[in-house]
PDB file of C-alpha atoms and ligand atoms in Angstrom:
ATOM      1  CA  UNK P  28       0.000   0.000   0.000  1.00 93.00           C
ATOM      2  CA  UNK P  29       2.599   2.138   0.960  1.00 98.00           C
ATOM      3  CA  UNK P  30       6.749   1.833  -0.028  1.00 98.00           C
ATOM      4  CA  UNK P  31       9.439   4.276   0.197  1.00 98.00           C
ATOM      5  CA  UNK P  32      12.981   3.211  -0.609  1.00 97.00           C
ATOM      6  CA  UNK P  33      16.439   5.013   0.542  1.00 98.00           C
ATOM      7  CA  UNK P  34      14.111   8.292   0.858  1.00 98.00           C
ATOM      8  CA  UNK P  35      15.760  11.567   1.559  1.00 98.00           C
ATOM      9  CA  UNK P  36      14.370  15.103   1.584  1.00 98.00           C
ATOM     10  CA  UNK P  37      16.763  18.113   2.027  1.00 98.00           C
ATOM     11  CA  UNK P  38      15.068  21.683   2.250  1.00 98.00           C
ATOM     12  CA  UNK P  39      16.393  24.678  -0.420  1.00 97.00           C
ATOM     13  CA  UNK P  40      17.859  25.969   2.924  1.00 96.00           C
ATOM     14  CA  UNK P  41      19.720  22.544   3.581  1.00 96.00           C
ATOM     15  CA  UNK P  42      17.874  20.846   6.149  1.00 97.00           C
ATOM     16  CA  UNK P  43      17.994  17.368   5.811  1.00 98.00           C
ATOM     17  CA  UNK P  44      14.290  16.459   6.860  1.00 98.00           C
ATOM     18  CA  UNK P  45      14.591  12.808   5.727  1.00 98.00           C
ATOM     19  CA  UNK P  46      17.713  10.402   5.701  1.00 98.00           C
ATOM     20  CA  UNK P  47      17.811   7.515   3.922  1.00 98.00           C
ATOM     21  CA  UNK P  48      14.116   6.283   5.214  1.00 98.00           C
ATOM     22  CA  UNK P  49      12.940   2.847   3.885  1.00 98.00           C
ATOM     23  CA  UNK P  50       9.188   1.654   4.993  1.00 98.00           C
ATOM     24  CA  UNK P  51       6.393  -0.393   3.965  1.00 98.00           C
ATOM     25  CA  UNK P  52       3.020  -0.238   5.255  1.00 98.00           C
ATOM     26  CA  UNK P  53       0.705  -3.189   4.355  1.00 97.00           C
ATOM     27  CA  UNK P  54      -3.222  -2.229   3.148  1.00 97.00           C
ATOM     28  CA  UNK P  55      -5.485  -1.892   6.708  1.00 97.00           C
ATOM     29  CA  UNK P  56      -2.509  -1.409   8.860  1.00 98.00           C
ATOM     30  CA  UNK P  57      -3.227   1.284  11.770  1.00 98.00           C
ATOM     31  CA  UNK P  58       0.750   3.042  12.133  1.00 98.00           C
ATOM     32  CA  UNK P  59       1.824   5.428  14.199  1.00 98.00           C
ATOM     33  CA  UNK P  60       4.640   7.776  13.498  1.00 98.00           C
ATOM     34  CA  UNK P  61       6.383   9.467  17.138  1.00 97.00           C
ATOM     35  CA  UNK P  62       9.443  11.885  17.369  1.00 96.00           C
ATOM     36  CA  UNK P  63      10.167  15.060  18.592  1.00 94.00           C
ATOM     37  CA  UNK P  64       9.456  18.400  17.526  1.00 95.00           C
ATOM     38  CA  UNK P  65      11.546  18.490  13.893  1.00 97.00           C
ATOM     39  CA  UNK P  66      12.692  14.942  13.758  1.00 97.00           C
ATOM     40  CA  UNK P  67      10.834  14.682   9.948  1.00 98.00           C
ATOM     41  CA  UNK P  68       6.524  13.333  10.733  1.00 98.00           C
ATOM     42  CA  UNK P  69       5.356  16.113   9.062  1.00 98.00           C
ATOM     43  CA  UNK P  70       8.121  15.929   6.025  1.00 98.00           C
ATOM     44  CA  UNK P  71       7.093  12.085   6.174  1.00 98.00           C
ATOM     45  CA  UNK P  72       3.520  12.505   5.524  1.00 98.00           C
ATOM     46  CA  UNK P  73       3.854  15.217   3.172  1.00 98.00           C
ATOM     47  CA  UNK P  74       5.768  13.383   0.740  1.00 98.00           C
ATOM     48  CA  UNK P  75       2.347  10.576   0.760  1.00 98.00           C
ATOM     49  CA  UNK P  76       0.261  13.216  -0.300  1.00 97.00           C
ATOM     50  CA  UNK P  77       2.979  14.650  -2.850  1.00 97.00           C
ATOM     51  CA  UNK P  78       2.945  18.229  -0.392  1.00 97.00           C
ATOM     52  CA  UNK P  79       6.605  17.720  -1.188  1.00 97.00           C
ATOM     53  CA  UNK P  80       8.801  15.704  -3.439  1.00 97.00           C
ATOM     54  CA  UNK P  81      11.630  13.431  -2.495  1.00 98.00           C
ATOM     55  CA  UNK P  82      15.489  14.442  -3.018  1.00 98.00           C
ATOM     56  CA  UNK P  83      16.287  11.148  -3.492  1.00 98.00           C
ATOM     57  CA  UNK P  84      14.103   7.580  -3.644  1.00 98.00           C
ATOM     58  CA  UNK P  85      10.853   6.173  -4.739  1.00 97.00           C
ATOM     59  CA  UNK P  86       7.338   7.121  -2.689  1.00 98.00           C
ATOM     60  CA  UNK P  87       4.835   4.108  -3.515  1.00 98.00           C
ATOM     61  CA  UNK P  88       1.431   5.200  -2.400  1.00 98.00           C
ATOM     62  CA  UNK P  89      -0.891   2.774  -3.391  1.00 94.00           C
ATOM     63  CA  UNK P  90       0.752   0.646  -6.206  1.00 91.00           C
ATOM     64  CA  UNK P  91       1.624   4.404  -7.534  1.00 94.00           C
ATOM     65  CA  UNK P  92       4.952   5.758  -7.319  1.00 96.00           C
ATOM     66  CA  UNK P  93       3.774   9.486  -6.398  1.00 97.00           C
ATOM     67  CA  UNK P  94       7.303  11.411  -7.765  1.00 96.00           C
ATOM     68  CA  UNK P  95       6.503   9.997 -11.113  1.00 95.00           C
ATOM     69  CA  UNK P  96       3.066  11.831 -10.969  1.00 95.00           C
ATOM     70  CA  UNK P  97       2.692  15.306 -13.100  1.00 92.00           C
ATOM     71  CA  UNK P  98       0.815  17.919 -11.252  1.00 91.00           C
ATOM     72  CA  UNK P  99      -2.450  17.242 -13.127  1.00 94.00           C
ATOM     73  CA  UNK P 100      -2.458  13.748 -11.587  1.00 95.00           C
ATOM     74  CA  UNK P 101      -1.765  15.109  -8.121  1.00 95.00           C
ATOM     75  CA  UNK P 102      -5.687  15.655  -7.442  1.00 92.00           C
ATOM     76  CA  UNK P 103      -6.531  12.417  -8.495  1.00 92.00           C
ATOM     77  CA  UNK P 104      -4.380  11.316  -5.615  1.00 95.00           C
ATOM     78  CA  UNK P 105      -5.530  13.315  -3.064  1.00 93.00           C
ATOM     79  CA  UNK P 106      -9.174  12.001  -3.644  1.00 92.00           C
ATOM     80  CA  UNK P 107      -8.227   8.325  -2.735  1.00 94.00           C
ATOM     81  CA  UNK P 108      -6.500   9.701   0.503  1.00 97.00           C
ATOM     82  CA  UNK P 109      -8.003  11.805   3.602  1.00 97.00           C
ATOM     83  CA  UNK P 110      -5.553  13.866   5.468  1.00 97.00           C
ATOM     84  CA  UNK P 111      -6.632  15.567   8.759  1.00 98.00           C
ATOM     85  CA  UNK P 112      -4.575  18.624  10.608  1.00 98.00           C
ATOM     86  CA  UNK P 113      -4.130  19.439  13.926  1.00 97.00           C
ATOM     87  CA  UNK P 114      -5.634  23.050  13.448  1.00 97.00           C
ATOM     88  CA  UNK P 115      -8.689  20.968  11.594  1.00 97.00           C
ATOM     89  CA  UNK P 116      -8.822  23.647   8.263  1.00 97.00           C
ATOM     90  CA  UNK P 117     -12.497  23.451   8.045  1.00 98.00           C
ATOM     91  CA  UNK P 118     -14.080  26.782   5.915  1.00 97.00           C
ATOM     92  CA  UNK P 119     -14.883  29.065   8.706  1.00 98.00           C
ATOM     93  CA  UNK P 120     -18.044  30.646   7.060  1.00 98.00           C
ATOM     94  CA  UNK P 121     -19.445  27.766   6.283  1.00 98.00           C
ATOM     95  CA  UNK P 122     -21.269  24.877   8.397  1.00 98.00           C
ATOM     96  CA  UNK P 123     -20.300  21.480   8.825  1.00 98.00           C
ATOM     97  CA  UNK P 124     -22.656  20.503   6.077  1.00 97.00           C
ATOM     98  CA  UNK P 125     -21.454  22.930   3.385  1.00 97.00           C
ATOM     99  CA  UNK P 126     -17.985  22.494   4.674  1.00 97.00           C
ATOM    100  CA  UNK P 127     -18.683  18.551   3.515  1.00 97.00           C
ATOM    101  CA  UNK P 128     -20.337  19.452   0.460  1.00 96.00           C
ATOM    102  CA  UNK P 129     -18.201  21.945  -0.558  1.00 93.00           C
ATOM    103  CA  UNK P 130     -15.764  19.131  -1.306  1.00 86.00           C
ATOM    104  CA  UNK P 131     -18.060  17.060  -3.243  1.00 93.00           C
ATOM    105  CA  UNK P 132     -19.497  20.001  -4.937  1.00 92.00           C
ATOM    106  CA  UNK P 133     -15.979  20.575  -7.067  1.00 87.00           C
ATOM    107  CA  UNK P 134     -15.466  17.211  -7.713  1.00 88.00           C
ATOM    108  CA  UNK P 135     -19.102  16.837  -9.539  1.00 91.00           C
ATOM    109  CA  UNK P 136     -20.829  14.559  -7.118  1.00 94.00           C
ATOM    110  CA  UNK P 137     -24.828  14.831  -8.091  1.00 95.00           C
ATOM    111  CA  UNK P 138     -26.663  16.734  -4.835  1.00 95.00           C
ATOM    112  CA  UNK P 139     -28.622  13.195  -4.053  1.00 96.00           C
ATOM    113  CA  UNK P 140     -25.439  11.722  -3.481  1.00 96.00           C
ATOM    114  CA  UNK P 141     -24.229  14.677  -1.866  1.00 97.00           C
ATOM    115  CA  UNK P 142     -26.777  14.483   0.728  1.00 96.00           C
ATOM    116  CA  UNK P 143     -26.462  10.533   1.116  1.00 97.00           C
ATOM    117  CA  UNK P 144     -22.692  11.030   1.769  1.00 97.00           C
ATOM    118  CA  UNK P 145     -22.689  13.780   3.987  1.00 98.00           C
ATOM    119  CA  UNK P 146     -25.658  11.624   6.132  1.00 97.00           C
ATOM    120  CA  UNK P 147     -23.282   8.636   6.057  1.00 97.00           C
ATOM    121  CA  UNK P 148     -20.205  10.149   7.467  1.00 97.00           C
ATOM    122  CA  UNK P 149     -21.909  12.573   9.856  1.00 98.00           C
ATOM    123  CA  UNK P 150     -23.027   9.511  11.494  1.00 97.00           C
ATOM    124  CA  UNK P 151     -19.922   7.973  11.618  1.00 96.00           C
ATOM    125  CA  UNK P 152     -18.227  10.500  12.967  1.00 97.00           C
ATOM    126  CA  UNK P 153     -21.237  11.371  15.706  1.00 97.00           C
ATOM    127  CA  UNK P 154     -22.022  15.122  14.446  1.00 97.00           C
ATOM    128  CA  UNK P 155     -25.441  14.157  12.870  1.00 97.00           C
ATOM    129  CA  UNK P 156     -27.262  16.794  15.389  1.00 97.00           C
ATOM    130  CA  UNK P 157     -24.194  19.443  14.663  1.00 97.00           C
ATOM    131  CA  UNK P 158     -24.568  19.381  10.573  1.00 97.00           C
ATOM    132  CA  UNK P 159     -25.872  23.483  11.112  1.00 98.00           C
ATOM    133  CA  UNK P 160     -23.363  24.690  13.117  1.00 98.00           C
ATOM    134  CA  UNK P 161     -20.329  26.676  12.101  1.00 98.00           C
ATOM    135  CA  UNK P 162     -16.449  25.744  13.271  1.00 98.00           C
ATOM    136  CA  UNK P 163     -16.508  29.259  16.199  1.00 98.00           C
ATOM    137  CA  UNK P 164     -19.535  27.672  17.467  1.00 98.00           C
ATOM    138  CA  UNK P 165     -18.355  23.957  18.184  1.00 98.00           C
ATOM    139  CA  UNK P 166     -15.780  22.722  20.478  1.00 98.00           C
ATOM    140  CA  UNK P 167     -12.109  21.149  19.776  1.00 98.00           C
ATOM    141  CA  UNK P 168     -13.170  18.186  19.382  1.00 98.00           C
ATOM    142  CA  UNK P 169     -16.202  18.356  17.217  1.00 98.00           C
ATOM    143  CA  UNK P 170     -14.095  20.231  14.634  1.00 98.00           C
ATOM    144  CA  UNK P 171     -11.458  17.436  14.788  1.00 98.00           C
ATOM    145  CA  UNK P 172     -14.782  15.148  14.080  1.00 98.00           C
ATOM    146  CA  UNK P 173     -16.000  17.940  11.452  1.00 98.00           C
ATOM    147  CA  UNK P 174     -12.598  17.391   9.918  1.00 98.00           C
ATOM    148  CA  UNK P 175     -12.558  13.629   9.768  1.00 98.00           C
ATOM    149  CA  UNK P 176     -15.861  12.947   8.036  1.00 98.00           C
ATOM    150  CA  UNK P 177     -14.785  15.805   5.504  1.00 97.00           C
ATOM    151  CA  UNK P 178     -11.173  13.243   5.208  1.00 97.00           C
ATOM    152  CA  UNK P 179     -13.309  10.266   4.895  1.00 97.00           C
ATOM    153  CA  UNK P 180     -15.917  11.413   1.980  1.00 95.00           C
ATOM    154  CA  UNK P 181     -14.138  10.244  -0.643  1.00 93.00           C
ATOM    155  CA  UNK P 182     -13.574   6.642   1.039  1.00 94.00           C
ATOM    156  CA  UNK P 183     -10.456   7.090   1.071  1.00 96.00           C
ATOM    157  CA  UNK P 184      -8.060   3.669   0.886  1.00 97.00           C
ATOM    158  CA  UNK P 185      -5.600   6.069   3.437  1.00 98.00           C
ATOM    159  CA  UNK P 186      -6.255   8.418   6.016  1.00 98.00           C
ATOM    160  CA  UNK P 187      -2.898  10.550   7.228  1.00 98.00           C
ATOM    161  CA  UNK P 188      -3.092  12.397  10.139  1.00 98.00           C
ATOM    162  CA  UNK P 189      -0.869  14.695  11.186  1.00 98.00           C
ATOM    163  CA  UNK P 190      -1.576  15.780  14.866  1.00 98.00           C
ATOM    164  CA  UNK P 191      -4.704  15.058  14.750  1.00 98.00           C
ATOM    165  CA  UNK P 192      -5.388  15.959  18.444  1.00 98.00           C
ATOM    166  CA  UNK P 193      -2.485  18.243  19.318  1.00 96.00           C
ATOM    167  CA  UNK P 194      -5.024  21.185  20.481  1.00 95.00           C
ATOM    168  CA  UNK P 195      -7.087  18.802  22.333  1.00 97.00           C
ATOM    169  CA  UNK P 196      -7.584  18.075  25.649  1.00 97.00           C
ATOM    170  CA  UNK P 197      -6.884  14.798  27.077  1.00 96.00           C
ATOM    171  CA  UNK P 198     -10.113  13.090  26.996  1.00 96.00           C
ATOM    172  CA  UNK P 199     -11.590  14.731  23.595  1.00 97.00           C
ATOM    173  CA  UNK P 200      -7.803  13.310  22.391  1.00 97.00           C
ATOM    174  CA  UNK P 201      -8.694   9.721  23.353  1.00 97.00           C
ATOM    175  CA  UNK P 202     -11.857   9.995  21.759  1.00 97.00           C
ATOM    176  CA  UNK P 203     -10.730  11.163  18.695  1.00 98.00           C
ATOM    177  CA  UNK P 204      -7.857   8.460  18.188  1.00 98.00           C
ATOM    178  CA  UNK P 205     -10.840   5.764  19.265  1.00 98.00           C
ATOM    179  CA  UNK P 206     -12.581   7.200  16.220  1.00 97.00           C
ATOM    180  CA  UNK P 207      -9.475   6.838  14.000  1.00 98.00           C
ATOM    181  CA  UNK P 208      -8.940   3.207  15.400  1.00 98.00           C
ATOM    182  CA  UNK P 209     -12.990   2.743  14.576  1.00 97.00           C
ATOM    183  CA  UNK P 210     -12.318   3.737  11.132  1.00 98.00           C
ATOM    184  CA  UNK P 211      -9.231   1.758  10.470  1.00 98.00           C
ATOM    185  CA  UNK P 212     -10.960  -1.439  11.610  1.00 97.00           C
ATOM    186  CA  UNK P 213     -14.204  -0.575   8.814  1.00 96.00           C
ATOM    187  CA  UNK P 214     -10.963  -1.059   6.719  1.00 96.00           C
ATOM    188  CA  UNK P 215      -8.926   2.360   6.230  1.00 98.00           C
ATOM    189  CA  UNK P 216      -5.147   2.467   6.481  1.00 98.00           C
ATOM    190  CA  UNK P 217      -4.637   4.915   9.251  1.00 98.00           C
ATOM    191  CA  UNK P 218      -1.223   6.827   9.836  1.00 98.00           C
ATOM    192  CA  UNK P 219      -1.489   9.280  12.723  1.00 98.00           C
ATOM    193  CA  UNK P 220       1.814  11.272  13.341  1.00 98.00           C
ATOM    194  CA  UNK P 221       1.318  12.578  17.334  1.00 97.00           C
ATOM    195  CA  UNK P 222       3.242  13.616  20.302  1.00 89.00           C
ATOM    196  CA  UNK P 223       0.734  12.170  23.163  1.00 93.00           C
ATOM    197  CA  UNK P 224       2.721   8.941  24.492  1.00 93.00           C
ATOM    198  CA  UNK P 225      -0.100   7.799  26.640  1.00 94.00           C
ATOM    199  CA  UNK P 226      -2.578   7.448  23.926  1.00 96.00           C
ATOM    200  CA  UNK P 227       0.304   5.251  22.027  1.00 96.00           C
ATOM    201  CA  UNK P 228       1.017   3.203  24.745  1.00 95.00           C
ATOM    202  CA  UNK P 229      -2.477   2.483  25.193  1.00 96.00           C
ATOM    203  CA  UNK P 230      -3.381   1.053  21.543  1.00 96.00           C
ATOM    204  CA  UNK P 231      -0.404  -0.432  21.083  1.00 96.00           C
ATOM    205  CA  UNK P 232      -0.138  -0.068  17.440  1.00 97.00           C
ATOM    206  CA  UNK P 233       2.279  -0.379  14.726  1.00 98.00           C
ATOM    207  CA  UNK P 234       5.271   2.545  16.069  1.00 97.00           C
ATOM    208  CA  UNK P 235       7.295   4.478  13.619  1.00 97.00           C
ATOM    209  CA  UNK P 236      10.213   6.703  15.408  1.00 97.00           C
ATOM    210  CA  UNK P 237      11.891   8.759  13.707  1.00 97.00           C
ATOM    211  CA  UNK P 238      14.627  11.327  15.365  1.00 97.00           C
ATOM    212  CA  UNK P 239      16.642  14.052  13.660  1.00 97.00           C
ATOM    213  CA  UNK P 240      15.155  12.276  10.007  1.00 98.00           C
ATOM    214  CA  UNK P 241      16.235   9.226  10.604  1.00 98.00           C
ATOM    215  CA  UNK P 242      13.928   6.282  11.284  1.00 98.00           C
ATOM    216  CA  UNK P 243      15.391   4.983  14.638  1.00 97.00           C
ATOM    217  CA  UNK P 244      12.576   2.213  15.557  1.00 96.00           C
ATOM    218  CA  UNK P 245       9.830   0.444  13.948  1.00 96.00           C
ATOM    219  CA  UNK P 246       8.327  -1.769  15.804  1.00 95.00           C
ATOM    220  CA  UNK P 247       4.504  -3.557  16.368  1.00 94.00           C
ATOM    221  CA  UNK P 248       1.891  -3.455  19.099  1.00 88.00           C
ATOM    222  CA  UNK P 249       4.587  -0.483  20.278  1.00 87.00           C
ATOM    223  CA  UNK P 250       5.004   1.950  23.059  1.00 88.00           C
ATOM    224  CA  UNK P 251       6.125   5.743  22.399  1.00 89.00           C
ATOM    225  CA  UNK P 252       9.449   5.049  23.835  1.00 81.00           C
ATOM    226  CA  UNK P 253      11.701   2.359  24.676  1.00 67.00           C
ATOM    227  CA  UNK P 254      10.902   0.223  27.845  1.00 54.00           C
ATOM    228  CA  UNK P 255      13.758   0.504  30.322  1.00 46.00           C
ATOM    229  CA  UNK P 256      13.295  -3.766  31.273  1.00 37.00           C
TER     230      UNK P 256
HETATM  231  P1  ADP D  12       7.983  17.305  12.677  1.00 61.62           P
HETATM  232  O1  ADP D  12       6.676  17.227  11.952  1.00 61.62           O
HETATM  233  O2  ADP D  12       8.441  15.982  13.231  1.00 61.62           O
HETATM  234  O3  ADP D  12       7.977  18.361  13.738  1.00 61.62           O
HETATM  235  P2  ADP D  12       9.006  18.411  10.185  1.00 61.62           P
HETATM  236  O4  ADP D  12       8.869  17.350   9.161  1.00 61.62           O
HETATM  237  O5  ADP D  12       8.008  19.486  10.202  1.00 61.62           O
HETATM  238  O6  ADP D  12       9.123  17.720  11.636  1.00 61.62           O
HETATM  239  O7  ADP D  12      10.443  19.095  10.052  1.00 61.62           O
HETATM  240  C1  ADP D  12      11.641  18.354   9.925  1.00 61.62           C
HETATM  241  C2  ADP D  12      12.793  19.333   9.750  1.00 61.62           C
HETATM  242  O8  ADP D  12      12.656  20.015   8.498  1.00 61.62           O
HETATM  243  C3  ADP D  12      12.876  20.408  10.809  1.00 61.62           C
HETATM  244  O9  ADP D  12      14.225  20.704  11.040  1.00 61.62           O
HETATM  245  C4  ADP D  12      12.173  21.588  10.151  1.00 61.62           C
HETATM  246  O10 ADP D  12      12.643  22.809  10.663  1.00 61.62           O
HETATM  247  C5  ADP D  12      12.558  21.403   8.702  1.00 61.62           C
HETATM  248  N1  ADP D  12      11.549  21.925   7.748  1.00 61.62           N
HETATM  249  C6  ADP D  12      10.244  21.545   7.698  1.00 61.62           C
HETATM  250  N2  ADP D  12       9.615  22.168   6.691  1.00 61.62           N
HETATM  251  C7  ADP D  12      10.542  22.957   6.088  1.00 61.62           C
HETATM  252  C8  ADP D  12      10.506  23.834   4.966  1.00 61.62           C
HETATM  253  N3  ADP D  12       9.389  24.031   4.262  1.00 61.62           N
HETATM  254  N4  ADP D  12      11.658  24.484   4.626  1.00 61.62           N
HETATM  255  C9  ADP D  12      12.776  24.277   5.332  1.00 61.62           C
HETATM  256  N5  ADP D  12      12.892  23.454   6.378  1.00 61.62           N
HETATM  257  C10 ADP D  12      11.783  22.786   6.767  1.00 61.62           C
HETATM  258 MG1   MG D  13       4.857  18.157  12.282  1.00 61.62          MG
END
């Protein structure tokens, strides 16, 4: 589903974001990728949604290899993958339901399936009763939730993550990454780049570590940080 081989990514100004990262991510996996502030999540993620390009190596999203795509093909892409931010980027004069639509709207989806979609994920994501209200007038968390079902419209075969609860409070947090972990097991690869070592040591997912670009751990049904035993 996913591949990248001997992957670097240097910066114009010469930071070396990447170094030499090899990974493979199998279709329904649920990964997630821990560091420090600048050790290369973001840069990592970026390059699967062909943000950025690689200085050197091959991105495989799936069975595509993504630097080979010209910039026409790059929305294409982006329609079989979700991608959620920490700072949620939902249209802030619009309401949850025209944020949703909105999306659908410019890729040509008829209004009957419009509404059927929009009905579908609102449910998943528990916001049915908030499809009037506008981002100011919600909380953290029902953004983050706003957000999702906008990532998960399409049906995406990925959903990246990046942050996804870094302005939330503990609780809403766990709630949100329950909902991720929901998602992944209706069948969505889920790849959630985060800081919050409790929440990792308590699903015990796949663990990508990377620190100062350099992927220094990989490991399954992980903790955010070595065990001292
Ligand atoms: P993380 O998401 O783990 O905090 P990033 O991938 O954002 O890390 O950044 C990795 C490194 O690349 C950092 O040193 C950061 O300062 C640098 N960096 C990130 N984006 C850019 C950019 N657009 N131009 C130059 N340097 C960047
Ligand atoms: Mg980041």
């Amino acid at each position: 589903m996913i591949n990248l081989q001997s992957v670097s990514v240097e910066y114009p100004n010469g930071v070396l974001a990447l170094k030499d990262i090899g990974i493979s991510i199998s279709k329904g996996e649920f990964v997630f990728v821990v560091g420090s502030t600048g050790s290369g999540k973001s840069t990592f993620l970026k390059l699967l949604y062909r943000e950025i390009l690689p200085t050197r190596g091959s991105v495989i999203v799936d069975d595509q290899d993504v630097t080979q795509l010209d910039s026409s093909q790059v929305p294409f892409l982006r329609r079989k993958l979700g991608i959620v931010f920490q700072d949620f980027k939902l249209l802030p004069q619009k309401n949850v339901w025209e944020n949703l639509a909105f999306a659908l709207k410019v890729i040509g989806v008829n209004p009957r399936d419009i509404r059927r979609r929009i009905g579908d994920v609102l449910e998943l994501v528990g916001l049915t009763h908030r499809c009037d209200s506008f981002p100011n007038q919600m909380s953290g968390g029902e953004q983050q939730r706003a957000a999702i079902a906008r990532a998960l419209i399409n049906h995406p075969t990925i959903l990246i993550a990046d942050e996804p609860t870094g302005n939330l409070d503990p609780g809403t947090s766990w709630e949100i990454m329950q909902l991720l972990e929901q998602i992944n097991i209706r069948g969505t690869t889920v790849l959630a780049a985060t800081h919050d070592s409790q929440i990792v040591d308590r699903m015990k997912k796949r663990v990508i570590q990377l620190e100062s670009g350099s992927l220094v751990r990989d490991v399954n049904k992980g903790m955010y940080q070595h065990s001292e035993s």
